[in-house]
XYZ file of N, CA, C and O in Angstrom:
640
model
N -1.599 -46.153 -49.913
C -1.779 -44.894 -50.431
C -0.730 -43.969 -49.849
O -0.408 -43.999 -48.737
N -0.219 -43.092 -50.799
C 0.853 -42.181 -50.393
C 0.311 -41.081 -49.464
O -0.795 -40.689 -49.555
N 1.116 -40.575 -48.556
C 0.894 -39.468 -47.739
C 1.441 -38.193 -48.313
O 1.224 -37.198 -47.800
N 2.192 -38.335 -49.405
C 2.837 -37.175 -50.031
C 1.789 -36.324 -50.819
O 0.690 -36.725 -51.027
N 2.262 -35.159 -51.197
C 1.445 -34.229 -51.974
C 1.707 -34.481 -53.442
O 2.851 -34.610 -53.933
N 0.614 -34.597 -54.207
C 0.704 -34.842 -55.634
C 1.240 -33.569 -56.308
O 0.677 -32.500 -56.248
N 2.361 -33.725 -56.950
C 3.072 -32.632 -57.614
C 3.469 -32.934 -59.044
O 3.547 -34.130 -59.447
N 3.672 -31.818 -59.753
C 4.062 -31.924 -61.157
C 5.198 -31.039 -61.509
O 5.213 -29.952 -61.070
N 6.157 -31.603 -62.168
C 7.369 -30.864 -62.555
C 7.369 -30.836 -64.140
O 7.105 -31.762 -64.767
N 7.764 -29.683 -64.632
C 7.934 -29.533 -66.079
C 9.429 -29.580 -66.394
O 10.259 -29.006 -65.773
N 9.757 -30.421 -67.407
C 11.063 -30.596 -67.905
C 11.226 -30.068 -69.314
O 10.326 -30.245 -70.166
N 12.308 -29.308 -69.545
C 12.513 -28.792 -70.882
C 13.999 -28.580 -71.127
O 14.848 -28.439 -70.209
N 14.337 -28.730 -72.384
C 15.850 -28.577 -72.739
C 15.966 -28.584 -74.226
O 15.152 -29.152 -74.901
N 16.909 -27.772 -74.758
C 17.136 -27.864 -76.213
C 18.596 -27.794 -76.560
O 18.920 -27.493 -77.801
N 19.461 -28.077 -75.658
C 20.899 -28.118 -75.891
C 21.343 -29.503 -75.451
O 20.788 -30.074 -74.558
N 22.452 -30.010 -76.099
C 22.992 -31.272 -75.650
C 21.990 -32.419 -75.907
O 21.432 -32.554 -77.074
N 21.791 -33.287 -74.939
C 20.966 -34.468 -75.069
C 19.827 -34.408 -74.072
O 19.860 -35.092 -72.940
N 18.792 -33.598 -74.261
C 17.712 -33.403 -73.304
C 17.095 -34.730 -72.839
O 16.808 -34.963 -71.756
N 16.886 -35.707 -73.847
C 16.241 -36.958 -73.417
C 17.064 -37.751 -72.421
O 16.455 -38.372 -71.507
N 18.395 -37.775 -72.566
C 19.246 -38.434 -71.594
C 19.104 -37.696 -70.262
O 19.063 -38.405 -69.210
N 19.112 -36.458 -70.239
C 18.975 -35.703 -68.951
C 17.676 -35.952 -68.350
O 17.574 -36.091 -67.104
N 16.593 -36.021 -69.172
C 15.245 -36.292 -68.582
C 15.328 -37.703 -67.899
O 14.653 -37.892 -66.834
N 15.977 -38.622 -68.558
C 16.125 -40.040 -67.932
C 16.712 -39.879 -66.593
O 16.375 -40.584 -65.659
N 17.823 -39.043 -66.535
C 18.596 -38.913 -65.309
C 17.719 -38.300 -64.205
O 17.798 -38.614 -63.049
N 16.925 -37.258 -64.576
C 16.012 -36.578 -63.584
C 15.069 -37.641 -62.987
O 14.929 -37.642 -61.792
N 14.459 -38.412 -63.860
C 13.494 -39.356 -63.402
C 14.156 -40.366 -62.459
O 13.619 -40.735 -61.368
N 15.278 -40.845 -62.889
C 16.101 -41.857 -62.060
C 16.418 -41.295 -60.721
O 16.202 -41.880 -59.662
N 16.957 -40.066 -60.701
C 17.333 -39.404 -59.508
C 16.120 -39.261 -58.542
O 16.196 -39.395 -57.365
N 15.020 -38.786 -59.107
C 13.797 -38.610 -58.255
C 13.282 -39.925 -57.686
O 12.823 -39.964 -56.585
N 13.442 -40.963 -58.473
C 12.982 -42.337 -57.947
C 13.866 -42.787 -56.855
O 13.333 -43.652 -56.006
N 15.050 -42.249 -56.692
C 15.894 -42.614 -55.564
C 15.995 -41.601 -54.467
O 16.545 -41.727 -53.469
N 15.107 -40.497 -54.673
C 15.067 -39.486 -53.562
C 14.044 -39.920 -52.535
O 12.861 -40.221 -52.825
N 14.468 -39.957 -51.239
C 13.616 -40.545 -50.226
C 12.338 -39.654 -49.926
O 11.412 -40.155 -49.390
N 12.272 -38.449 -50.496
C 11.106 -37.671 -50.308
C 10.130 -37.736 -51.478
O 9.037 -37.129 -51.486
N 10.496 -38.555 -52.541
C 9.678 -38.701 -53.748
C 9.087 -40.129 -53.783
O 9.814 -41.079 -53.523
N 7.878 -40.214 -54.158
C 7.164 -41.583 -54.331
C 6.367 -41.519 -55.608
O 5.933 -40.481 -56.092
N 6.248 -42.697 -56.183
C 5.366 -42.892 -57.311
C 5.692 -41.891 -58.504
O 4.848 -41.249 -59.022
N 6.930 -41.888 -58.869
C 7.442 -41.051 -59.894
C 7.177 -41.511 -61.257
O 7.485 -42.771 -61.549
N 6.467 -40.794 -62.070
C 6.305 -41.243 -63.461
C 6.353 -40.134 -64.413
O 6.047 -38.923 -63.999
N 6.745 -40.295 -65.631
C 6.947 -39.259 -66.628
C 5.893 -39.454 -67.806
O 5.674 -40.520 -68.154
N 5.607 -38.294 -68.308
C 4.685 -38.296 -69.449
C 5.475 -38.761 -70.655
O 6.658 -38.818 -70.684
N 4.753 -38.849 -71.787
C 5.430 -38.950 -73.095
C 6.201 -37.641 -73.353
O 5.861 -36.633 -72.616
N 7.034 -37.628 -74.232
C 7.821 -36.466 -74.510
C 7.356 -35.800 -75.780
O 6.829 -36.408 -76.660
N 7.552 -34.447 -75.773
C 7.022 -33.650 -76.849
C 8.191 -32.699 -77.396
O 9.134 -32.441 -76.617
N 8.035 -32.261 -78.575
C 9.002 -31.318 -79.184
C 8.222 -30.079 -79.473
O 7.069 -30.083 -79.833
N 8.833 -28.872 -79.119
C 8.158 -27.630 -79.264
C 9.206 -26.526 -79.748
O 10.426 -26.667 -79.501
N 8.718 -25.536 -80.393
C 9.510 -24.440 -80.864
C 9.792 -23.563 -79.725
O 9.026 -23.402 -78.797
N 10.984 -22.889 -79.754
C 11.385 -21.934 -78.689
C 10.355 -20.787 -78.577
O 9.832 -20.325 -79.600
N 10.119 -20.306 -77.418
C 9.346 -19.140 -77.144
C 10.178 -17.837 -77.051
O 11.156 -17.857 -76.257
N 9.886 -16.811 -77.862
C 10.637 -15.539 -77.761
C 12.137 -15.757 -77.936
O 12.864 -14.933 -77.351
N 12.605 -16.747 -78.553
C 13.998 -16.942 -78.657
C 14.276 -17.769 -79.969
O 13.441 -18.416 -80.545
N 15.543 -17.759 -80.380
C 15.966 -18.669 -81.457
C 16.667 -19.831 -80.902
O 16.972 -19.852 -79.704
N 16.979 -20.758 -81.741
C 17.643 -21.959 -81.269
C 16.899 -23.258 -81.690
O 15.821 -23.195 -82.227
N 17.530 -24.339 -81.303
C 16.914 -25.579 -81.680
C 15.523 -25.798 -80.942
O 15.243 -25.135 -79.926
N 14.775 -26.803 -81.414
C 13.481 -27.052 -80.766
C 13.781 -27.651 -79.373
O 14.799 -28.237 -79.173
N 12.809 -27.539 -78.586
C 12.872 -28.011 -77.183
C 12.284 -29.396 -77.160
O 11.373 -29.715 -77.896
N 12.768 -30.140 -76.222
C 12.121 -31.412 -75.818
C 11.496 -31.126 -74.405
O 12.106 -30.461 -73.586
N 10.236 -31.517 -74.261
C 9.468 -31.191 -73.018
C 8.718 -32.486 -72.512
O 8.375 -33.318 -73.303
N 8.624 -32.609 -71.263
C 7.748 -33.571 -70.615
C 7.312 -33.074 -69.202
O 7.793 -32.014 -68.781
N 6.475 -33.835 -68.529
C 6.028 -33.593 -67.219
C 6.274 -34.811 -66.339
O 6.027 -35.919 -66.752
N 6.757 -34.542 -65.123
C 6.838 -35.631 -64.202
C 5.823 -35.418 -63.075
O 5.668 -34.323 -62.607
N 5.207 -36.577 -62.759
C 4.207 -36.604 -61.704
C 4.826 -37.299 -60.536
O 5.532 -38.382 -60.734
N 4.707 -36.890 -59.302
C 5.263 -37.526 -58.137
C 4.488 -37.147 -56.936
O 3.739 -36.132 -56.946
N 4.539 -37.933 -55.878
C 4.069 -37.606 -54.553
C 5.242 -37.166 -53.726
O 6.247 -37.973 -53.619
N 5.250 -35.927 -53.211
C 6.364 -35.435 -52.524
C 6.088 -35.361 -51.022
O 4.983 -34.881 -50.567
N 7.032 -35.863 -50.236
C 6.920 -35.998 -48.788
C 7.409 -34.825 -48.022
O 7.308 -34.767 -46.832
N 8.056 -33.897 -48.684
C 8.612 -32.691 -48.050
C 7.856 -31.404 -48.406
O 6.760 -31.441 -48.855
N 8.479 -30.300 -48.165
C 7.828 -28.977 -48.411
C 8.098 -28.579 -49.891
O 8.942 -29.150 -50.641
N 7.389 -27.558 -50.354
C 7.624 -27.047 -51.657
C 8.958 -26.445 -51.823
O 9.625 -26.655 -52.846
N 9.518 -25.853 -50.771
C 10.882 -25.375 -50.841
C 11.894 -26.441 -50.999
O 12.864 -26.326 -51.798
N 11.711 -27.621 -50.328
C 12.551 -28.695 -50.554
C 12.444 -29.336 -51.920
O 13.506 -29.722 -52.436
N 11.330 -29.247 -52.501
C 11.153 -29.759 -53.887
C 11.890 -28.852 -54.833
O 12.622 -29.346 -55.734
N 11.711 -27.543 -54.693
C 12.359 -26.602 -55.524
C 13.927 -26.712 -55.404
O 14.618 -26.751 -56.355
N 14.426 -26.912 -54.228
C 15.783 -27.105 -53.903
C 16.276 -28.353 -54.712
O 17.446 -28.430 -55.258
N 15.589 -29.468 -54.593
C 15.950 -30.776 -55.269
C 16.032 -30.500 -56.748
O 16.953 -30.963 -57.413
N 15.087 -29.736 -57.387
C 15.125 -29.464 -58.760
C 16.273 -28.618 -59.096
O 16.956 -28.891 -60.087
N 16.539 -27.557 -58.386
C 17.702 -26.694 -58.642
C 19.042 -27.501 -58.492
O 19.948 -27.289 -59.307
N 19.093 -28.365 -57.548
C 20.326 -29.141 -57.383
C 20.568 -30.028 -58.633
O 21.630 -30.158 -59.100
N 19.596 -30.688 -59.045
C 19.646 -31.529 -60.248
C 20.029 -30.700 -61.479
O 20.891 -31.082 -62.229
N 19.419 -29.532 -61.641
C 19.773 -28.691 -62.781
C 21.243 -28.304 -62.714
O 21.993 -28.375 -63.725
N 21.783 -27.878 -61.564
C 23.169 -27.541 -61.315
C 24.047 -28.697 -61.630
O 25.075 -28.546 -62.290
N 23.735 -29.929 -61.103
C 24.537 -31.067 -61.342
C 24.632 -31.459 -62.753
O 25.638 -32.024 -63.230
N 23.608 -31.144 -63.564
C 23.587 -31.438 -64.992
C 24.098 -30.385 -65.863
O 24.051 -30.443 -67.029
N 24.677 -29.312 -65.268
C 25.365 -28.269 -66.028
C 24.449 -27.093 -66.425
O 24.845 -26.344 -67.342
N 23.303 -26.894 -65.834
C 22.489 -25.738 -66.157
C 23.158 -24.411 -65.964
O 23.725 -24.267 -64.831
N 23.182 -23.619 -66.879
C 23.725 -22.272 -66.766
C 22.536 -21.264 -67.022
O 21.868 -21.295 -67.960
N 22.362 -20.490 -65.952
C 21.230 -19.469 -66.048
C 21.658 -18.240 -66.698
O 22.704 -17.602 -66.275
N 20.943 -17.867 -67.786
C 21.351 -16.613 -68.469
C 20.069 -15.804 -68.565
O 19.503 -15.434 -67.571
N 19.605 -15.545 -69.798
C 18.293 -14.762 -69.954
C 17.144 -15.702 -69.986
O 17.266 -16.864 -70.302
N 15.965 -15.072 -69.750
C 14.693 -15.841 -69.760
C 14.474 -16.319 -71.117
O 14.749 -15.732 -72.173
N 14.099 -17.645 -71.178
C 13.752 -18.406 -72.427
C 14.991 -18.593 -73.225
O 14.893 -18.938 -74.445
N 16.236 -18.493 -72.729
C 17.333 -18.756 -73.476
C 17.517 -20.215 -73.728
O 17.080 -21.007 -72.897
N 18.264 -20.703 -74.710
C 18.585 -22.115 -74.883
C 19.234 -22.705 -73.642
O 19.907 -21.975 -72.969
N 18.853 -23.967 -73.308
C 19.429 -24.485 -72.071
C 19.543 -26.011 -72.210
O 18.717 -26.647 -72.998
N 20.392 -26.551 -71.409
C 20.585 -28.034 -71.257
C 19.332 -28.640 -70.725
O 18.778 -29.660 -71.131
N 18.932 -28.063 -69.513
C 17.783 -28.642 -68.741
C 17.108 -27.498 -67.912
O 17.826 -26.593 -67.470
N 15.797 -27.663 -67.842
C 15.057 -26.748 -67.019
C 14.108 -27.551 -66.238
O 13.369 -28.462 -66.881
N 13.966 -27.481 -64.941
C 13.030 -28.267 -64.216
C 12.173 -27.279 -63.442
O 12.689 -26.655 -62.512
N 10.938 -27.136 -63.773
C 10.024 -26.214 -63.051
C 9.045 -26.966 -62.134
O 8.448 -27.965 -62.662
N 8.790 -26.366 -60.999
C 7.697 -26.949 -60.184
C 6.395 -26.244 -60.737
O 6.263 -25.085 -60.716
N 5.572 -27.109 -61.311
C 4.370 -26.649 -61.988
C 3.229 -26.508 -60.904
O 2.513 -25.535 -60.868
N 3.021 -27.634 -60.266
C 1.903 -27.774 -59.331
C 2.464 -28.467 -57.991
O 3.182 -29.408 -58.089
N 1.944 -27.942 -56.869
C 2.206 -28.564 -55.642
C 0.877 -28.776 -54.914
O 0.402 -27.958 -54.203
N 0.265 -29.944 -55.202
C -1.034 -30.186 -54.759
C -1.950 -29.087 -55.352
O -1.841 -28.655 -56.436
N -2.874 -28.701 -54.515
C -3.833 -27.560 -54.861
C -3.321 -26.235 -54.331
O -4.090 -25.217 -54.333
N -2.097 -26.209 -53.827
C -1.531 -25.013 -53.147
C -1.220 -23.899 -54.146
O -0.851 -24.141 -55.336
N -1.440 -22.696 -53.645
C -0.952 -21.485 -54.411
C 0.176 -20.916 -53.543
O -0.023 -20.673 -52.367
N 1.326 -20.720 -54.173
C 2.517 -20.244 -53.541
C 3.004 -19.042 -54.360
O 3.165 -19.171 -55.509
N 3.263 -17.927 -53.643
C 3.761 -16.739 -54.329
C 4.909 -16.146 -53.465
O 4.633 -15.295 -52.536
N 6.062 -16.676 -53.665
C 7.225 -16.079 -52.901
C 8.301 -15.702 -53.929
O 8.188 -16.063 -55.131
N 9.359 -14.956 -53.507
C 10.302 -14.524 -54.491
C 11.019 -15.751 -55.104
O 11.431 -15.693 -56.305
N 11.132 -16.854 -54.527
C 11.810 -18.084 -54.995
C 10.901 -18.940 -55.809
O 11.354 -19.683 -56.719
N 9.598 -18.952 -55.489
C 8.757 -19.958 -56.142
C 7.308 -19.461 -56.338
O 6.719 -18.935 -55.341
N 6.870 -19.645 -57.470
C 5.408 -19.317 -57.783
C 4.674 -20.599 -58.287
O 5.203 -21.231 -59.231
N 3.652 -20.960 -57.553
C 2.937 -22.213 -57.909
C 1.467 -21.937 -57.782
O 1.107 -21.274 -56.744
N 0.695 -22.208 -58.807
C 0.983 -22.875 -59.997
C 2.005 -22.039 -60.808
O 2.045 -20.755 -60.679
N 2.801 -22.738 -61.614
C 3.775 -21.957 -62.531
C 2.978 -20.947 -63.293
O 1.905 -21.245 -63.851
N 3.393 -19.573 -63.228
C 2.539 -18.520 -63.676
C 2.122 -18.575 -65.211
O 1.145 -17.914 -65.513
N 2.821 -19.248 -65.995
C 2.489 -19.272 -67.442
C 2.075 -20.718 -67.934
O 1.803 -20.809 -69.129
N 1.972 -21.621 -67.071
C 1.759 -22.977 -67.526
C 0.403 -23.174 -68.220
O 0.314 -23.906 -69.160
N -0.591 -22.396 -67.818
C -1.897 -22.514 -68.473
C -1.940 -22.016 -69.866
O -2.972 -22.167 -70.553
N -0.972 -21.319 -70.368
C -0.824 -20.713 -71.624
C 0.010 -21.474 -72.619
O 0.112 -21.133 -73.763
N 0.716 -22.590 -72.086
C 1.720 -23.318 -72.884
C 1.278 -24.754 -73.110
O 1.198 -25.564 -72.301
N 1.109 -24.975 -74.485
C 0.780 -26.352 -74.865
C 1.848 -27.347 -74.497
O 1.502 -28.503 -74.101
N 3.104 -26.931 -74.542
C 4.244 -27.913 -74.208
C 4.262 -28.309 -72.793
O 4.859 -29.294 -72.411
N 3.395 -27.595 -71.902
C 3.238 -28.016 -70.460
C 1.945 -28.737 -70.363
O 1.843 -29.824 -69.807
N 0.874 -28.235 -71.027
C -0.507 -28.786 -70.822
C -0.593 -30.166 -71.477
O -1.209 -31.035 -70.853
N -0.021 -30.319 -72.604
C -0.139 -31.609 -73.332
C 0.376 -32.830 -72.468
O -0.291 -33.791 -72.300
N 1.667 -32.729 -72.060
C 2.098 -33.835 -71.163
C 1.403 -33.897 -69.869
O 1.277 -35.043 -69.350
N 1.009 -32.758 -69.290
C 0.229 -32.857 -68.016
C -1.049 -33.631 -68.155
O -1.382 -34.510 -67.417
N -1.797 -33.319 -69.270
C -3.026 -34.030 -69.567
C -2.755 -35.499 -69.845
O -3.526 -36.370 -69.542
N -1.659 -35.757 -70.544
C -1.286 -37.172 -70.796
C -1.192 -37.955 -69.487
O -1.616 -39.086 -69.420
N -0.573 -37.366 -68.469
C -0.393 -38.038 -67.154
C -1.664 -38.060 -66.417
O -1.991 -39.085 -65.756
N -2.428 -36.992 -66.446
C -3.589 -36.903 -65.579
C -4.678 -36.058 -66.253
O -4.677 -34.843 -66.178
N -5.583 -36.698 -67.011
C -6.657 -35.980 -67.757
C -7.509 -35.082 -66.826
O -8.139 -34.206 -67.331
N -7.531 -35.401 -65.521
C -8.358 -34.595 -64.642
C -7.601 -33.538 -63.876
O -8.004 -32.913 -62.949
N -6.306 -33.301 -64.310
C -5.496 -32.333 -63.665
C -6.091 -30.979 -63.603
O -6.672 -30.483 -64.604
N -6.049 -30.336 -62.409
C -6.640 -28.974 -62.198
C -5.452 -28.009 -61.868
O -4.622 -28.330 -61.112
N -5.572 -26.881 -62.476
C -4.565 -25.811 -62.177
C -5.261 -24.782 -61.283
O -6.241 -24.048 -61.780
N -4.915 -24.685 -60.035
C -5.642 -23.830 -59.185
C -5.758 -22.384 -59.697
O -4.695 -21.839 -60.117
N -6.925 -21.848 -59.741
C -7.118 -20.519 -60.197
C -7.285 -20.393 -61.672
O -7.650 -19.324 -62.218
N -7.072 -21.524 -62.370
C -7.167 -21.475 -63.894
C -8.229 -22.455 -64.439
O -8.872 -22.142 -65.418
N -8.307 -23.594 -63.818
C -9.271 -24.604 -64.245
C -8.638 -25.892 -64.709
O -7.388 -26.113 -64.409
N -9.397 -26.695 -65.401
C -8.943 -28.028 -65.819
C -7.974 -27.881 -66.940
O -8.191 -27.171 -67.955
N -6.798 -28.642 -66.858
C -5.756 -28.508 -67.796
C -6.300 -28.918 -69.163
O -5.940 -28.289 -70.246
N -7.065 -29.950 -69.257
C -7.593 -30.419 -70.565
C -8.481 -29.355 -71.257
O -8.423 -29.293 -72.532
N -9.109 -28.544 -70.547
C -9.969 -27.449 -71.144
C -9.037 -26.305 -71.544
O -9.286 -25.680 -72.551
N -8.018 -25.981 -70.741
C -7.102 -24.968 -71.146
C -6.202 -25.388 -72.392
O -5.953 -24.485 -73.159
N -5.997 -26.635 -72.485
C -5.256 -27.117 -73.628
C -5.852 -26.796 -74.954
O -5.250 -26.446 -75.938
N -7.271 -26.806 -74.973
C -7.994 -26.474 -76.202
C -7.667 -25.153 -76.764
O -7.841 -24.853 -77.890
N -7.210 -24.185 -75.945
C -6.925 -22.803 -76.298
C -5.463 -22.612 -76.817
O -5.049 -21.515 -77.080
N -4.698 -23.701 -76.768
C -3.260 -23.578 -77.072
C -2.963 -24.507 -78.375
O -1.817 -24.672 -78.670
N -3.945 -25.081 -79.033
C -3.663 -26.061 -80.039
C -2.986 -25.326 -81.303
O -2.497 -26.132 -82.150
N -2.921 -24.047 -81.368
C -2.185 -23.379 -82.457
C -0.724 -23.408 -82.266
O 0.038 -22.991 -83.107
N -0.281 -23.823 -81.061
C 1.204 -23.737 -80.756
C 1.905 -25.040 -81.302
O 1.283 -26.133 -81.376
N 3.098 -24.831 -81.791
C 3.811 -25.929 -82.473
C 4.353 -26.878 -81.413
O 5.472 -26.678 -80.874
N 3.664 -27.948 -81.221
C 4.032 -28.963 -80.263
C 3.664 -30.368 -80.863
O 2.594 -30.491 -81.437
N 4.602 -31.298 -80.844
C 4.280 -32.607 -81.355
C 4.904 -33.695 -80.544
O 5.956 -33.543 -79.948
N 4.209 -34.819 -80.388
C 4.728 -35.937 -79.596
C 5.964 -36.553 -80.369
O 5.991 -36.580 -81.600
N 6.859 -36.959 -79.612
C 8.127 -37.613 -80.207
C 8.309 -39.006 -79.576
O 7.791 -39.358 -78.571
């Protein structure tokens, strides 16, 4: 049994080859000494939120993390930078986005990191892959992901 904290990361991208980058993220995490039991959900396609551009590819990665939440955030940001992520405006088209969605049952509210991710409970493109990985997933302060998913079924998301 792992001693790490059960964590979930959200992956998204709508420029370039998101599926190839998702493969690289999963591979990199499997080789990270602080990550154990890395697995990825099926992938989904979704329409952009508050923006124009191509459809997004989304998935969720589940892992047991042996370090701190800050170390996980840094690992995610390092991967984004290595893959060519350019930060511009919120919800702008992007090559890759890696969000820390959940860090165990912890609630974190710092300038650098908010966990649970503040809008994840409203987004089908996050909830659908999360429930695919763990039907019993709980979002601290919000409830069971599978119950929250029922309120997002009007959003344009499909399995690919």
